[in-house]
Amino acid sequence: MEILTVKTPRWFVRRDIDGLFGLFLDNLIQILLIVNLCQGVLGFSPSLVYGRILPGIALSLIVGNFYYGWLAYKQGQREQRDDITALPYGINTVSLFAYVFLVMLPVRLTAIAQGVSSEQAAELAWQAGLVACLGSGLIELVGAWVGNPLRRLVPRAAMLSTLGGIAITFIAIGFLFRTFANPVVGLVPLGVILITYFGQVRFAIPGGLLAVLLGIGLAWGTGLVSWDNAKFATALQPIGVYIPRLWLGDLWNSRAVLLDYFSIILPMGLFNLVGSLQNLESAEAAGDVYPATPSLAANGIGTLVAAICGSCFPTTIYIGHPGWKALGARVGYSILNGIFMGLLCLTGTVAMLAYFVPIEAGMAIVLWIGIVIVAQSFTATPSHHAPAVVVGLLPGIAGWGALIAKNALRAAGLGTPDKPLTPALIEQFKLSDTYIDGAFALEQGFIFSAMILAGITVYIIERDFRKAGYWSIAAALLSWFGLMHSYRWTVADTVVNLGFGTGTPWAVGYILLAILFFYTEWLARRQKGNQKVVPSSSQDAFDGNLEK
């Protein structure tokens, strides 16, 4: 008699250590960015960063990581599986930069221009960030109830290729550059990761841990990182115990920011919502099906917790679930990440950890995640949809290229009040046959344009030209309101330009494209209806008469 064994998930498995290192490093990089940008760009004091912002981040990460770990455990019990992987969760990188440079920095500079002290200007900028974060959380929470209909409408190739574009550019290429900038340190950890997860070779300790330890040893041994008494003393200064607080009064006092910067908050909230939907689709393609509404609602709640408790930075379901799953991570890596990140943020030990563990030590894991996501874009979609996947990758690549171009201009000394970025630069780029204005247009709302262009291509392949036309109309509407393509110049950047008719040229282009699709649909139906079987020769006709 055959005995059936019921599989149940475990709270912790050995490979959760590998998943922890990858997710922890990803979160740590975001925290370090926040500390550096808040102190270096916004002029926030250490007490503001370590006493208010980081405790708020800690609670948001604890809430989200614990919930998604619990959700994975319960989902595994329902499905009687022990191989389910929790959704990765952390701080949204795009919103981080958007709220620093497009909300908090303008508020601070305006306040200083009005004669407000630097300390008070920093306080006002922080309050503005809280309101922006709150608005993003509300959009994500409300949008949780439209998640399932959106998933049914959008082809998988459109969802996954958009993530692939982000992964190959904003995740993989940057770390690849960093690997070859420091090859003695970077190549060996990368080799360990590839051998472990592509070559299926088991070392005495988990491959992710081995890669990090080798990276630390090589970084310190080769002099890439060296002892510095002053830097070490600086890293020790913030260490303490920071208790989170509620900042409802500060939110209320700055409520006007919600309207003043609605053009930034709305697209960022929608960006987070759509990005989280795509990550749920990515998880399903990897074999783990999660309910959309509670998953998205928890994401919004995590962002609201961040805002109420002092953080200016929204959280999100992370890109990379297939990578964590391929690493062998299950439930425990998410919960452990919440615990460790919470302790770092609540004790101010972030700077000390960053001092001893350089980014080069763990970047191979993040590079691996990017590779897996791009590969999934092709392997988890029908093979004949491959052209649509390629089309969906292009806007993300264009957005990354625009970012690199602007970084190069700023490195050359432009992007300052004395030498601002101006439209005249476009003509200079065209002299070298580089239409950088097209890259700037694709950069704005590229998560929408990537999904729409890939979706249109899917329906062209399927010869469903009517649906392709509907998607073109949707693109025209988004462009008309400035959610895609439309941009305006600031001193150091090109940013989204929301408003009625701000994207008119692109809206008109998409409408003309829709007309073409509807005409093609009519033409295809007419040709199909007029098809007749015509004898190929007189002999065929004679044979046909005999048969009659």
C-alpha positions as MATLAB code, in Angstrom:
seq = 'MEILTVKTPRWFVRRDIDGLFGLFLDNLIQILLIVNLCQGVLGFSPSLVYGRILPGIALSLIVGNFYYGWLAYKQGQREQRDDITALPYGINTVSLFAYVFLVMLPVRLTAIAQGVSSEQAAELAWQAGLVACLGSGLIELVGAWVGNPLRRLVPRAAMLSTLGGIAITFIAIGFLFRTFANPVVGLVPLGVILITYFGQVRFAIPGGLLAVLLGIGLAWGTGLVSWDNAKFATALQPIGVYIPRLWLGDLWNSRAVLLDYFSIILPMGLFNLVGSLQNLESAEAAGDVYPATPSLAANGIGTLVAAICGSCFPTTIYIGHPGWKALGARVGYSILNGIFMGLLCLTGTVAMLAYFVPIEAGMAIVLWIGIVIVAQSFTATPSHHAPAVVVGLLPGIAGWGALIAKNALRAAGLGTPDKPLTPALIEQFKLSDTYIDGAFALEQGFIFSAMILAGITVYIIERDFRKAGYWSIAAALLSWFGLMHSYRWTVADTVVNLGFGTGTPWAVGYILLAILFFYTEWLARRQKGNQKVVPSSSQDAFDGNLEK';
ca = [
       0.000    0.000    0.000;
       1.464    3.339   -1.068;
       1.779    5.927    1.691;
       1.247    9.500    0.570;
       3.387   12.090    2.342;
       2.008   15.594    2.760;
       4.595   18.270    2.092;
       4.498   21.329    4.306;
       6.686   24.439    4.207;
       9.378   25.030    6.799;
      10.074   28.359    8.437;
      13.777   28.086    7.643;
      15.945   26.025    5.266;
      19.671   26.091    4.592;
      19.379   27.985    1.301;
      17.532   30.826    3.063;
      21.011   32.018    4.038;
      21.839   32.632    0.371;
      18.546   34.423   -0.164;
      19.143   36.508    2.958;
      22.516   37.753    1.729;
      21.074   38.797   -1.615;
      17.980   40.554   -0.268;
      19.845   42.012    2.711;
      22.509   43.475    0.434;
      19.867   44.953   -1.853;
      18.114   46.588    1.117;
      21.414   47.727    2.603;
      22.343   49.533   -0.609;
      19.034   51.430   -0.462;
      19.647   52.375    3.187;
      23.141   53.645    2.403;
      21.737   55.659   -0.505;
      19.157   57.195    1.812;
      21.762   58.112    4.440;
      24.115   59.631    1.851;
      21.410   61.536   -0.062;
      19.662   62.818    3.054;
      22.870   64.090    4.638;
      24.783   65.084    1.503;
      22.016   66.481   -0.745;
      19.252   67.489    1.660;
      21.449   68.599    4.546;
      19.598   66.481    7.116;
      21.258   66.168   10.511;
      22.312   62.726   11.820;
      19.594   62.972   14.471;
      16.959   63.433   11.765;
      18.268   60.543    9.650;
      19.025   58.037   12.424;
      16.390   59.178   14.910;
      13.361   59.549   12.623;
      13.823   58.214    9.078;
      15.636   54.942    9.769;
      13.269   53.842   12.590;
      10.340   54.415   10.206;
      12.109   52.362    7.562;
      12.746   49.642   10.150;
       9.057   49.257   10.989;
       7.981   49.254    7.344;
      10.527   46.537    6.480;
       9.614   44.443    9.511;
       5.885   44.648    8.727;
       6.331   43.767    5.038;
       8.971   41.049    5.353;
       7.137   39.310    8.189;
       3.825   39.449    6.305;
       5.201   38.073    3.040;
       7.025   35.304    4.934;
       3.789   34.394    6.726;
       1.830   34.565    3.452;
       4.283   32.174    1.783;
       4.044   29.748    4.713;
       0.218   29.730    4.610;
       0.174   29.437    0.818;
       2.533   26.473    1.055;
       0.280   24.804    3.613;
      -2.789   25.264    1.397;
      -0.987   23.874   -1.649;
       0.880   21.197    0.373;
       4.233   22.396   -0.952;
       7.601   22.850    0.692;
       9.242   24.728   -2.197;
       7.325   28.025   -2.132;
       9.400   31.223   -1.977;
       8.267   34.386   -0.188;
       7.885   37.573   -2.194;
      10.958   39.814   -1.759;
      10.226   43.224   -0.273;
      12.097   46.453    0.345;
      12.446   50.158   -0.408;
      11.431   51.366   -3.867;
      14.553   52.743   -5.541;
      12.773   54.839   -8.180;
      10.580   56.567   -5.599;
      13.630   57.106   -3.410;
      15.321   59.249   -6.048;
      12.067   60.886   -7.144;
      11.115   62.059   -3.660;
      14.625   63.234   -2.788;
      15.221   65.269   -5.943;
      11.696   66.204   -7.054;
       9.920   66.809   -3.732;
      12.218   67.259   -0.733;
      15.069   69.114   -2.430;
      12.782   71.727   -4.103;
      11.006   72.300   -0.756;
      14.348   72.793    1.000;
      15.747   75.143   -1.666;
      12.540   77.189   -1.749;
      12.554   77.525    2.029;
      16.199   78.659    2.056;
      15.470   81.175   -0.727;
      12.732   82.612    1.501;
      15.219   83.176    4.325;
      14.429   80.079    6.408;
      17.338   78.620    8.361;
      19.042   75.493    7.080;
      17.749   73.417   10.023;
      14.173   74.547    9.535;
      14.430   74.027    5.766;
      15.536   70.451    6.413;
      12.561   69.982    8.732;
      10.153   71.226    6.063;
      11.758   68.996    3.418;
      11.412   65.957    5.688;
       7.730   66.728    6.335;
       7.159   67.053    2.577;
       8.759   63.639    2.099;
       6.404   62.141    4.684;
       3.353   63.458    2.838;
       4.657   62.201   -0.526;
       5.266   58.771    0.976;
       1.772   58.765    2.513;
       0.198   59.645   -0.853;
       2.071   56.830   -2.558;
       0.901   54.360    0.090;
      -2.728   55.409   -0.335;
      -2.535   54.915   -4.117;
      -0.975   51.470   -3.658;
      -3.579   50.466   -1.070;
      -6.574   51.589   -3.134;
      -5.065   50.049   -6.262;
      -4.883   46.627   -4.603;
      -8.520   46.018   -5.566;
      -7.889   46.536   -9.277;
      -4.867   44.232   -9.389;
      -6.575   41.064  -10.615;
      -8.437   42.746  -13.514;
      -5.168   44.338  -14.658;
      -3.382   40.991  -14.561;
      -6.109   39.442  -16.714;
      -5.853   42.237  -19.283;
      -2.071   42.353  -19.655;
      -0.220   39.557  -21.504;
       2.559   37.850  -19.548;
       5.168   38.921  -22.115;
       4.242   42.552  -21.441;
       4.588   42.123  -17.680;
       7.824   40.152  -17.643;
       9.659   42.038  -20.382;
       9.149   45.297  -18.483;
      10.843   43.749  -15.460;
      13.542   42.372  -17.739;
      14.316   45.869  -19.013;
      14.735   47.103  -15.447;
      16.810   44.067  -14.458;
      19.259   44.209  -17.361;
      19.929   47.924  -16.865;
      19.276   49.279  -13.395;
      20.290   46.014  -11.678;
      22.692   43.944  -13.761;
      24.772   46.335  -15.884;
      25.749   48.641  -13.022;
      27.131   45.756  -10.988;
      28.776   44.264  -14.084;
      30.605   47.567  -14.618;
      31.636   47.555  -10.975;
      32.879   43.953  -11.269;
      35.198   44.770  -14.157;
      36.293   48.039  -12.571;
      37.690   45.888   -9.723;
      38.259   42.497  -11.414;
      40.580   41.045   -8.768;
      37.845   41.479   -6.167;
      34.719   41.061   -8.292;
      35.320   38.130  -10.628;
      35.924   35.366   -8.066;
      32.643   35.961   -6.120;
      30.804   36.132   -9.463;
      32.397   32.835  -10.473;
      31.269   31.219   -7.209;
      27.687   32.374   -7.764;
      27.606   31.144  -11.385;
      29.174   27.784  -10.461;
      26.736   27.308   -7.574;
      23.497   28.241   -9.306;
      24.162   27.565  -12.983;
      26.626   24.725  -12.533;
      24.688   23.164   -9.624;
      27.908   22.595   -7.634;
      27.633   22.454   -3.839;
      30.419   23.869   -1.683;
      30.939   23.158    2.015;
      28.989   26.332    2.881;
      26.173   28.043    0.959;
      27.408   29.608   -2.270;
      26.070   33.047   -1.438;
      27.846   33.089    1.922;
      31.072   31.835    0.336;
      30.908   34.554   -2.345;
      30.424   37.282    0.282;
      33.256   35.991    2.489;
      35.631   35.779   -0.480;
      34.598   39.258   -1.561;
      35.295   40.684    1.900;
      38.679   38.966    2.052;
      39.723   40.116   -1.414;
      38.498   43.691   -0.847;
      40.501   44.065    2.377;
      43.444   41.970    1.172;
      43.959   43.912   -2.061;
      43.608   47.325   -0.486;
      40.296   48.207   -2.144;
      39.133   48.730    1.432;
      41.646   49.752    4.090;
      41.591   50.789    7.722;
      40.898   54.461    8.363;
      40.632   55.652   11.960;
      38.621   58.743   11.042;
      36.096   56.808    8.932;
      35.775   54.131   11.594;
      35.125   56.766   14.276;
      32.477   58.344   12.031;
      30.835   54.951   11.550;
      30.616   54.465   15.323;
      29.011   57.846   16.122;
      25.363   57.039   15.211;
      25.272   53.793   17.206;
      22.495   53.827   19.812;
      18.910   52.765   20.376;
      16.235   54.655   18.431;
      12.574   54.144   19.314;
      10.081   54.755   16.467;
       7.460   57.450   16.974;
       4.270   58.557   15.271;
       4.542   61.783   13.270;
       0.879   62.458   12.482;
       1.148   66.132   13.438;
       3.964   66.728   10.951;
       1.969   64.978    8.250;
      -1.035   67.184    8.904;
       1.036   70.377    8.957;
       2.441   69.620    5.503;
      -0.747   68.280    3.900;
      -0.581   70.967    1.178;
       2.375   69.077   -0.311;
      -0.089   66.408   -1.489;
      -1.559   68.890   -3.974;
       1.593   70.882   -4.706;
       3.504   67.772   -5.763;
       0.609   65.642   -6.994;
       2.267   65.486  -10.414;
       5.128   63.555   -8.802;
       3.200   61.544   -6.200;
       0.550   60.176   -8.616;
       2.900   58.658  -11.216;
       5.166   57.292   -8.474;
       2.193   55.617   -6.767;
       0.984   54.159  -10.073;
       4.534   53.118  -10.929;
       4.799   51.215   -7.632;
       1.403   49.587   -8.142;
       2.100   48.396  -11.682;
       5.619   47.302  -10.750;
       4.268   45.194   -7.883;
       1.706   43.621  -10.240;
       4.492   42.697  -12.626;
       6.459   41.139   -9.790;
       3.421   39.037   -8.816;
       3.221   37.859  -12.426;
       6.926   37.065  -12.323;
       6.413   34.986   -9.170;
       3.542   33.102  -10.818;
       5.693   32.387  -13.857;
       8.277   30.912  -11.473;
       5.626   28.636   -9.941;
       4.392   30.585   -6.901;
       0.857   31.976   -7.219;
      -0.040   34.668   -4.691;
      -3.414   36.430   -4.311;
      -3.114   39.896   -5.808;
      -5.354   41.911   -3.476;
      -3.793   41.053   -0.082;
      -0.287   41.105   -1.562;
      -0.740   44.600   -2.986;
      -2.653   45.835    0.071;
       0.186   44.753    2.379;
       2.572   46.655    0.136;
       0.490   49.815    0.509;
       0.167   49.325    4.267;
       3.949   48.981    4.575;
       4.380   52.333    2.833;
       1.757   53.957    5.080;
       3.554   52.595    8.168;
       6.782   54.117    6.836;
       5.192   57.567    6.411;
       3.380   57.624    9.744;
       6.514   56.508   11.608;
       8.984   58.946   10.018;
      10.246   57.504    6.724;
       9.902   59.433    3.461;
      10.468   56.390    1.271;
       7.804   53.995   -0.100;
       8.273   50.241    0.030;
       7.409   47.739   -2.661;
       7.338   44.088   -3.666;
      10.818   43.646   -5.048;
      11.841   42.547   -8.469;
      13.706   39.232   -8.424;
      11.448   36.502   -7.012;
      12.645   33.948   -9.642;
      16.222   34.639   -8.597;
      15.568   34.078   -4.904;
      13.659   30.914   -5.797;
      16.527   29.673   -7.959;
      18.858   30.342   -5.022;
      16.771   27.896   -2.985;
      15.384   30.538   -0.594;
      11.941   29.753    0.802;
      10.158   31.462    3.741;
      12.858   32.228    6.279;
      14.962   34.564    4.166;
      12.188   37.176    4.167;
      11.653   37.049    7.928;
      15.398   37.091    8.637;
      15.797   40.095    6.347;
      13.121   41.957    8.308;
      14.863   41.138   11.596;
      18.369   42.122   10.485;
      17.326   45.276    8.628;
      15.151   46.285   11.581;
      18.063   45.867   14.009;
      20.417   47.836   11.757;
      18.014   50.752   11.407;
      16.946   50.826   15.058;
      20.513   50.736   16.388;
      22.289   53.035   13.907;
      24.805   50.327   12.996;
      24.246   50.711    9.254;
      27.370   52.831    8.784;
      29.581   50.401   10.700;
      28.381   47.404    8.669;
      28.930   49.285    5.422;
      32.463   50.098    6.574;
      33.421   46.429    7.063;
      31.391   44.840    4.242;
      31.939   46.669    0.922;
      29.335   46.449   -1.808;
      31.842   44.555   -3.983;
      31.607   41.633   -1.550;
      27.999   40.833   -2.355;
      27.185   42.421   -5.689;
      27.588   39.098   -7.555;
      24.349   37.864   -5.971;
      22.434   40.917   -7.176;
      23.967   40.545  -10.654;
      22.752   36.924  -10.674;
      19.236   38.091   -9.795;
      19.246   40.433  -12.787;
      20.363   37.633  -15.112;
      17.602   35.299  -13.911;
      14.878   37.922  -14.345;
      15.886   38.692  -17.943;
      16.086   34.977  -18.733;
      12.603   34.432  -17.273;
      11.198   37.052  -19.657;
      11.929   34.630  -22.494;
      11.539   31.202  -20.875;
       8.212   31.842  -19.098;
       6.415   33.237  -22.158;
       5.362   31.497  -25.401;
       8.337   31.225  -27.739;
       6.536   33.022  -30.562;
       6.104   36.048  -28.234;
       9.892   36.530  -28.072;
       9.760   39.626  -30.351;
       7.306   41.225  -27.901;
       9.732   40.538  -25.038;
      12.524   42.250  -26.958;
      10.286   45.259  -27.623;
       9.421   45.410  -23.922;
      13.100   45.514  -22.966;
      13.837   48.581  -25.081;
      12.176   51.400  -23.055;
      14.010   50.307  -19.882;
      17.300   50.330  -21.783;
      16.455   53.775  -23.167;
      15.608   55.065  -19.686;
      18.891   53.779  -18.351;
      20.756   55.336  -21.286;
      19.113   58.705  -20.576;
      20.192   58.453  -16.941;
      23.784   57.649  -17.939;
      23.822   60.563  -20.401;
      22.660   63.017  -17.738;
      25.125   61.612  -15.222;
      27.888   62.199  -17.790;
      26.746   65.788  -18.320;
      26.712   66.407  -14.578;
      30.163   64.831  -14.240;
      31.361   67.264  -16.929;
      30.281   70.199  -14.768;
      26.820   70.857  -16.200;
      23.597   70.663  -14.242;
      24.406   73.514  -11.848;
      22.638   76.872  -11.407;
      25.465   78.484  -13.394;
      25.467   75.813  -16.110;
      21.974   74.258  -16.208;
      20.874   71.517  -18.544;
      18.953   73.080  -21.449;
      17.172   71.912  -24.645;
      20.163   73.237  -26.626;
      21.986   70.058  -25.631;
      19.658   68.041  -27.861;
      21.124   69.602  -31.001;
      24.644   68.931  -29.758;
      23.786   65.252  -29.350;
      22.241   65.120  -32.820;
      25.574   66.208  -34.308;
      26.840   62.754  -33.293;
      23.636   61.101  -34.595;
      22.310   60.574  -31.053;
      18.651   61.453  -30.640;
      18.835   61.885  -26.908;
      15.418   63.568  -26.814;
      13.916   60.209  -27.769;
      15.691   58.610  -24.816;
      14.400   61.352  -22.514;
      10.872   60.729  -23.826;
      11.121   56.975  -23.257;
      12.599   57.510  -19.796;
       9.434   59.146  -18.461;
       6.919   56.476  -17.513;
       9.015   53.756  -19.142;
       7.309   51.089  -17.050;
       4.035   52.010  -18.788;
       5.464   52.387  -22.285;
       7.383   49.098  -22.025;
       4.275   47.210  -20.982;
       2.083   48.841  -23.639;
       4.526   48.413  -26.533;
       5.116   44.765  -25.587;
       1.352   44.225  -25.283;
       0.740   45.769  -28.696;
       3.393   43.488  -30.198;
       1.792   40.411  -28.590;
      -1.569   41.224  -30.160;
       0.030   41.904  -33.537;
       1.663   38.474  -33.369;
      -1.704   36.945  -32.436;
      -3.353   38.930  -35.287;
      -5.768   40.486  -32.788;
      -5.402   43.964  -34.250;
      -8.463   45.350  -32.474;
      -6.879   44.799  -29.050;
      -3.657   46.324  -30.351;
      -5.733   49.376  -31.277;
      -7.262   49.569  -27.793;
      -3.797   49.459  -26.245;
      -2.702   52.285  -28.552;
      -5.645   54.377  -27.351;
      -4.628   53.698  -23.748;
      -1.097   54.829  -24.624;
      -2.518   58.002  -26.178;
      -4.464   58.807  -23.007;
      -1.466   58.238  -20.740;
       0.671   60.372  -23.039;
      -1.923   63.155  -23.205;
      -1.907   63.521  -19.417;
       1.881   63.356  -19.245;
       2.164   59.974  -17.540;
       4.332   58.791  -20.437;
       6.982   60.453  -22.603;
       6.315   64.118  -21.738;
       9.203   65.756  -19.872;
      10.409   69.159  -18.767;
      13.852   70.519  -18.018;
      15.132   71.368  -14.565;
      18.555   72.681  -13.640;
      20.102   69.209  -13.433;
      17.573   66.787  -14.904;
      14.639   66.042  -17.182;
      11.537   65.107  -15.192;
       7.948   64.031  -15.770;
       5.645   66.794  -17.020;
       2.085   66.080  -15.922;
      -0.813   68.131  -17.261;
      -3.531   68.244  -19.893;
      -2.005   67.994  -23.344;
       1.617   67.983  -22.224;
       2.248   64.861  -24.287;
       0.274   65.881  -27.366;
       2.816   64.764  -30.042;
       3.020   61.264  -28.615;
      -0.745   61.097  -28.042;
      -1.365   61.978  -31.691;
       1.155   59.368  -32.797;
      -0.571   56.656  -30.762;
      -4.013   57.670  -32.081;
      -2.761   57.368  -35.662;
      -1.317   53.981  -34.755;
      -4.693   52.920  -33.344;
      -6.410   53.952  -36.595;
      -3.914   51.808  -38.500;
      -4.684   48.811  -36.275;
      -8.458   49.195  -36.639;
      -8.097   49.484  -40.412;
      -5.894   46.366  -40.434;
      -8.520   44.492  -38.397;
     -11.216   45.457  -40.914;
      -8.960   44.517  -43.832;
      -8.057   41.127  -42.305;
     -11.747   40.276  -41.733;
     -12.630   41.304  -45.280;
      -9.833   39.243  -46.808;
     -10.830   36.234  -44.721;
     -14.447   36.545  -45.812;
     -13.494   36.798  -49.491;
     -11.282   33.754  -49.494;
     -12.405   31.157  -52.079;
     -10.957   27.836  -53.144;
      -9.847   28.378  -56.722;
      -8.785   25.284  -58.792;
      -5.084   25.415  -59.521;
      -5.416   24.079  -63.081;
      -7.933   22.990  -65.681;
      -7.154   19.379  -64.765;
      -8.166   20.108  -61.184;
     -11.361   21.657  -62.492;
     -12.037   18.604  -64.666;
     -11.383   16.269  -61.740;
     -13.743   18.323  -59.663;
     -16.504   17.977  -62.277;
     -15.990   14.215  -62.418;
     -16.392   14.005  -58.675;
     -19.693   15.817  -58.989;
];
